[in-house]
Amino acid sequence: MDWSRAKTILIISFACLNALLAYQLYVTWTDRNEDNVVSTRTVEELNQLLAAHQIHLEDTLPMDLQKMAYVQVRVERDDTSWHSLSPAVDATSDRSRQKVEAELKKQIPSLSGYEFAILEGSRGEWRYYQLVDQYPVYAAPLAIKHVDQQLTAFRQIKVQVLSKEQPNVVISAHAAFKTAVEEGFVPHGATVKQVRLGYIGQLAEGDKQFLVPVWRFLVDGREPTFVNAVTGSIETEHLQ
């Protein structure tokens, strides 16, 4: 037996085995989500998809995976008509929103539990969403009329949290975005202004309901798209 040749073959075999193990380790590392980090492959696939569809993203997608839970709530308030603000609140451009909100809270004490939707509303309306665990509840808005630089009236939906299920890691914004594009909810050439985790649900006053964790995509000129952050499917049944 040619021991020199056998030794060379053995060395080459071990080198190939080490290379294979290193490659498998690299693939496992880049694909893993169990450490609450979006995989490199997922990011690359989304970037390629957005480029192919000429979709412009104005927001930054989080790389850390979040934990959320289904939340059981009851509707405390569901306004069907506007309630006047008396006196009206001055909202001229030279006043900061913080000063305006300080005055609003005198007439709307629950405003502190809502978040201002800076990209929504219109010249005739300011819009807020109630927060649960710092996430907006898109089924519980608070709208304030904005007329001639005055805030004159409001109406709101407010929920009370009854219980929460065990939190679980939700899908990444990247994976949800990919689904929304592939299923045609973010069309070719669209501009996506905001991507945000939150809750939606079908709310009826007096009934116990569950809020569903979702990724919401705010697309310029279109209605928001919601992707279930647990199942990864497009949400339509739980919309308010």
GROMACS .gro file of C-alpha atoms in nm:
model
  240
    1MET     CA    1   0.000   0.000   0.000
    2ASP     CA    2   0.121   0.349  -0.088
    3TRP     CA    3   0.098   0.512   0.257
    4SER     CA    4   0.205   0.851   0.128
    5ARG     CA    5  -0.081   0.854  -0.123
    6ALA     CA    6  -0.328   0.729   0.139
    7LYS     CA    7  -0.219   1.003   0.379
    8THR     CA    8  -0.268   1.267   0.110
    9ILE     CA    9  -0.620   1.136   0.031
   10LEU     CA   10  -0.706   1.134   0.402
   11ILE     CA   11  -0.590   1.494   0.444
   12ILE     CA   12  -0.791   1.606   0.140
   13SER     CA   13  -1.100   1.419   0.271
   14PHE     CA   14  -1.078   1.593   0.610
   15ALA     CA   15  -1.030   1.928   0.439
   16CYS     CA   16  -1.343   1.871   0.227
   17LEU     CA   17  -1.537   1.761   0.536
   18ASN     CA   18  -1.432   2.072   0.727
   19ALA     CA   19  -1.531   2.291   0.434
   20LEU     CA   20  -1.873   2.124   0.418
   21LEU     CA   21  -1.927   2.165   0.793
   22ALA     CA   22  -1.821   2.530   0.772
   23TYR     CA   23  -2.069   2.591   0.489
   24GLN     CA   24  -2.352   2.422   0.680
   25LEU     CA   25  -2.267   2.631   0.985
   26TYR     CA   26  -2.276   2.948   0.774
   27VAL     CA   27  -2.614   2.860   0.622
   28THR     CA   28  -2.754   2.779   0.964
   29TRP     CA   29  -2.624   3.107   1.104
   30THR     CA   30  -2.757   3.323   0.821
   31ASP     CA   31  -3.098   3.154   0.821
   32ARG     CA   32  -3.160   3.138   1.194
   33ASN     CA   33  -3.436   3.342   1.352
   34GLU     CA   34  -3.434   3.171   1.688
   35ASP     CA   35  -3.196   3.435   1.824
   36ASN     CA   36  -3.456   3.701   1.744
   37VAL     CA   37  -3.265   3.843   1.450
   38VAL     CA   38  -3.388   3.857   1.090
   39SER     CA   39  -3.180   3.631   0.867
   40THR     CA   40  -2.948   3.773   0.602
   41ARG     CA   41  -3.118   3.560   0.338
   42THR     CA   42  -3.461   3.705   0.425
   43VAL     CA   43  -3.328   4.060   0.393
   44GLU     CA   44  -3.162   3.986   0.059
   45GLU     CA   45  -3.475   3.820  -0.083
   46LEU     CA   46  -3.690   4.119   0.012
   47ASN     CA   47  -3.444   4.368  -0.134
   48GLN     CA   48  -3.441   4.178  -0.463
   49LEU     CA   49  -3.822   4.165  -0.467
   50LEU     CA   50  -3.859   4.539  -0.400
   51ALA     CA   51  -3.606   4.620  -0.671
   52ALA     CA   52  -3.785   4.398  -0.922
   53HIS     CA   53  -4.119   4.568  -0.849
   54GLN     CA   54  -3.966   4.918  -0.822
   55ILE     CA   55  -4.118   4.961  -0.475
   56HIS     CA   56  -3.979   5.248  -0.268
   57LEU     CA   57  -3.962   5.211   0.111
   58GLU     CA   58  -3.946   5.532   0.315
   59ASP     CA   59  -3.932   5.354   0.651
   60THR     CA   60  -3.666   5.140   0.819
   61LEU     CA   61  -3.755   4.777   0.888
   62PRO     CA   62  -3.652   4.645   1.232
   63MET     CA   63  -3.395   4.366   1.236
   64ASP     CA   64  -3.495   4.235   1.581
   65LEU     CA   65  -3.793   4.001   1.606
   66GLN     CA   66  -4.061   4.109   1.849
   67LYS     CA   67  -4.284   3.916   2.090
   68MET     CA   68  -4.658   3.985   2.088
   69ALA     CA   69  -4.972   3.813   2.213
   70TYR     CA   70  -5.339   3.795   2.126
   71VAL     CA   71  -5.517   4.038   2.362
   72GLN     CA   72  -5.875   4.005   2.484
   73VAL     CA   73  -6.052   4.339   2.518
   74ARG     CA   74  -6.391   4.495   2.576
   75VAL     CA   75  -6.502   4.818   2.410
   76GLU     CA   76  -6.546   5.090   2.671
   77ARG     CA   77  -6.641   5.367   2.431
   78ASP     CA   78  -6.752   5.376   2.070
   79ASP     CA   79  -6.858   5.723   1.961
   80THR     CA   80  -7.097   5.740   1.668
   81SER     CA   81  -7.111   6.121   1.672
   82TRP     CA   82  -6.874   6.411   1.731
   83HIS     CA   83  -6.834   6.569   2.076
   84SER     CA   84  -6.759   6.940   2.081
   85LEU     CA   85  -6.446   7.076   2.242
   86SER     CA   86  -6.543   7.377   2.450
   87PRO     CA   87  -6.347   7.587   2.430
   88ALA     CA   88  -6.191   7.496   2.097
   89VAL     CA   89  -5.815   7.440   2.113
   90ASP     CA   90  -5.580   7.669   1.924
   91ALA     CA   91  -5.369   7.462   1.679
   92THR     CA   92  -5.194   7.737   1.483
   93SER     CA   93  -4.866   7.642   1.321
   94ASP     CA   94  -4.654   7.838   1.568
   95ARG     CA   95  -4.769   7.619   1.859
   96SER     CA   96  -4.596   7.286   1.928
   97ARG     CA   97  -4.804   6.971   1.927
   98GLN     CA   98  -4.701   6.910   2.289
   99LYS     CA   99  -4.861   7.239   2.399
  100VAL     CA  100  -5.174   7.168   2.198
  101GLU     CA  101  -5.203   6.817   2.342
  102ALA     CA  102  -5.161   6.951   2.695
  103GLU     CA  103  -5.476   7.158   2.640
  104LEU     CA  104  -5.657   6.871   2.471
  105LYS     CA  105  -5.596   6.643   2.771
  106LYS     CA  106  -5.801   6.880   2.987
  107GLN     CA  107  -6.106   6.781   2.781
  108ILE     CA  108  -5.991   6.436   2.663
  109PRO     CA  109  -5.813   6.281   2.964
  110SER     CA  110  -5.763   5.947   2.785
  111LEU     CA  111  -5.553   6.115   2.512
  112SER     CA  112  -5.237   6.021   2.704
  113GLY     CA  113  -5.309   5.657   2.619
  114TYR     CA  114  -5.310   5.731   2.245
  115GLU     CA  115  -5.036   5.786   1.989
  116PHE     CA  116  -5.043   6.059   1.726
  117ALA     CA  117  -5.054   5.920   1.371
  118ILE     CA  118  -4.825   6.173   1.210
  119LEU     CA  119  -4.861   6.028   0.857
  120GLU     CA  120  -5.240   6.002   0.866
  121GLY     CA  121  -5.543   6.220   0.892
  122SER     CA  122  -5.583   6.524   0.670
  123ARG     CA  123  -5.601   6.899   0.690
  124GLY     CA  124  -5.944   6.856   0.843
  125GLU     CA  125  -5.854   6.596   1.105
  126TRP     CA  126  -5.593   6.490   1.357
  127ARG     CA  127  -5.577   6.113   1.415
  128TYR     CA  128  -5.453   5.907   1.709
  129TYR     CA  129  -5.457   5.536   1.794
  130GLN     CA  130  -5.494   5.381   2.138
  131LEU     CA  131  -5.182   5.201   2.263
  132VAL     CA  132  -5.168   4.854   2.418
  133ASP     CA  133  -4.820   4.759   2.538
  134GLN     CA  134  -4.689   5.052   2.331
  135TYR     CA  135  -4.840   4.909   2.011
  136PRO     CA  136  -5.117   5.102   1.828
  137VAL     CA  137  -5.463   4.950   1.811
  138TYR     CA  138  -5.579   5.041   1.461
  139ALA     CA  139  -5.936   4.946   1.549
  140ALA     CA  140  -5.940   5.206   1.829
  141PRO     CA  141  -5.881   5.549   1.671
  142LEU     CA  142  -5.938   5.893   1.816
  143ALA     CA  143  -6.017   6.161   1.557
  144ILE     CA  144  -6.014   6.536   1.623
  145LYS     CA  145  -6.167   6.790   1.385
  146HIS     CA  146  -5.922   7.054   1.262
  147VAL     CA  147  -6.101   7.359   1.123
  148ASP     CA  148  -5.944   7.701   1.058
  149GLN     CA  149  -5.646   7.615   1.280
  150GLN     CA  150  -5.878   7.519   1.563
  151LEU     CA  151  -5.950   7.175   1.710
  152THR     CA  152  -6.325   7.180   1.755
  153ALA     CA  153  -6.460   6.828   1.819
  154PHE     CA  154  -6.358   6.466   1.872
  155ARG     CA  155  -6.482   6.111   1.861
  156GLN     CA  156  -6.307   5.797   1.977
  157ILE     CA  157  -6.309   5.424   2.027
  158LYS     CA  158  -6.153   5.304   2.352
  159VAL     CA  159  -6.092   4.946   2.465
  160GLN     CA  160  -6.025   4.790   2.805
  161VAL     CA  161  -5.771   4.507   2.818
  162LEU     CA  162  -5.917   4.198   2.992
  163SER     CA  163  -5.642   3.938   2.941
  164LYS     CA  164  -5.340   3.849   2.731
  165GLU     CA  165  -5.221   3.517   2.594
  166GLN     CA  166  -4.860   3.401   2.619
  167PRO     CA  167  -4.641   3.624   2.399
  168ASN     CA  168  -4.468   3.457   2.105
  169VAL     CA  169  -4.207   3.573   1.857
  170VAL     CA  170  -4.387   3.718   1.555
  171ILE     CA  171  -4.274   3.704   1.195
  172SER     CA  172  -4.034   3.969   1.075
  173ALA     CA  173  -4.140   4.286   0.895
  174HIS     CA  174  -3.933   4.160   0.602
  175ALA     CA  175  -4.129   3.835   0.574
  176ALA     CA  176  -4.462   4.019   0.609
  177PHE     CA  177  -4.356   4.274   0.346
  178LYS     CA  178  -4.264   3.993   0.107
  179THR     CA  179  -4.612   3.841   0.149
  180ALA     CA  180  -4.785   4.174   0.089
  181VAL     CA  181  -4.591   4.229  -0.233
  182GLU     CA  182  -4.627   3.875  -0.366
  183GLU     CA  183  -5.003   3.877  -0.308
  184GLY     CA  184  -5.045   4.209  -0.486
  185PHE     CA  185  -5.136   4.430  -0.191
  186VAL     CA  186  -4.830   4.648  -0.252
  187PRO     CA  187  -4.839   4.715  -0.628
  188HIS     CA  188  -4.557   4.774  -0.873
  189GLY     CA  189  -4.403   5.120  -0.833
  190ALA     CA  190  -4.569   5.188  -0.496
  191THR     CA  191  -4.422   5.400  -0.217
  192VAL     CA  192  -4.450   5.245   0.130
  193LYS     CA  193  -4.446   5.527   0.383
  194GLN     CA  194  -4.460   5.329   0.707
  195VAL     CA  195  -4.432   4.972   0.837
  196ARG     CA  196  -4.551   4.924   1.195
  197LEU     CA  197  -4.649   4.650   1.437
  198GLY     CA  198  -4.990   4.689   1.599
  199TYR     CA  199  -5.329   4.531   1.660
  200ILE     CA  200  -5.656   4.507   1.472
  201GLY     CA  201  -5.990   4.345   1.556
  202GLN     CA  202  -6.362   4.343   1.495
  203LEU     CA  203  -6.493   4.544   1.787
  204ALA     CA  204  -6.851   4.555   1.910
  205GLU     CA  205  -6.948   4.754   2.218
  206GLY     CA  206  -7.003   4.534   2.524
  207ASP     CA  207  -6.865   4.214   2.368
  208LYS     CA  208  -6.534   4.049   2.451
  209GLN     CA  209  -6.309   4.042   2.145
  210PHE     CA  210  -5.953   3.947   2.060
  211LEU     CA  211  -5.704   4.187   1.912
  212VAL     CA  212  -5.481   4.031   1.646
  213PRO     CA  213  -5.111   4.122   1.617
  214VAL     CA  214  -5.039   4.257   1.269
  215TRP     CA  215  -4.783   4.431   1.056
  216ARG     CA  216  -4.944   4.733   0.893
  217PHE     CA  217  -4.814   4.871   0.563
  218LEU     CA  218  -4.910   5.229   0.490
  219VAL     CA  219  -4.890   5.263   0.111
  220ASP     CA  220  -4.914   5.607  -0.044
  221GLY     CA  221  -5.255   5.659  -0.205
  222ARG     CA  222  -5.400   5.326  -0.090
  223GLU     CA  223  -5.578   5.176   0.209
  224PRO     CA  224  -5.343   5.019   0.467
  225THR     CA  225  -5.253   4.651   0.426
  226PHE     CA  226  -5.244   4.424   0.731
  227VAL     CA  227  -5.042   4.103   0.758
  228ASN     CA  228  -5.107   3.874   1.055
  229ALA     CA  229  -4.784   3.884   1.256
  230VAL     CA  230  -4.841   3.529   1.388
  231THR     CA  231  -4.966   3.335   1.084
  232GLY     CA  232  -4.812   3.551   0.809
  233SER     CA  233  -5.138   3.572   0.616
  234ILE     CA  234  -5.317   3.882   0.483
  235GLU     CA  235  -5.579   3.998   0.735
  236THR     CA  236  -5.921   4.098   0.608
  237GLU     CA  237  -6.169   3.931   0.844
  238HIS     CA  238  -6.071   4.125   1.157
  239LEU     CA  239  -6.081   4.472   1.011
  240GLN     CA  240  -6.302   4.724   1.186
   0.00000   0.00000   0.00000
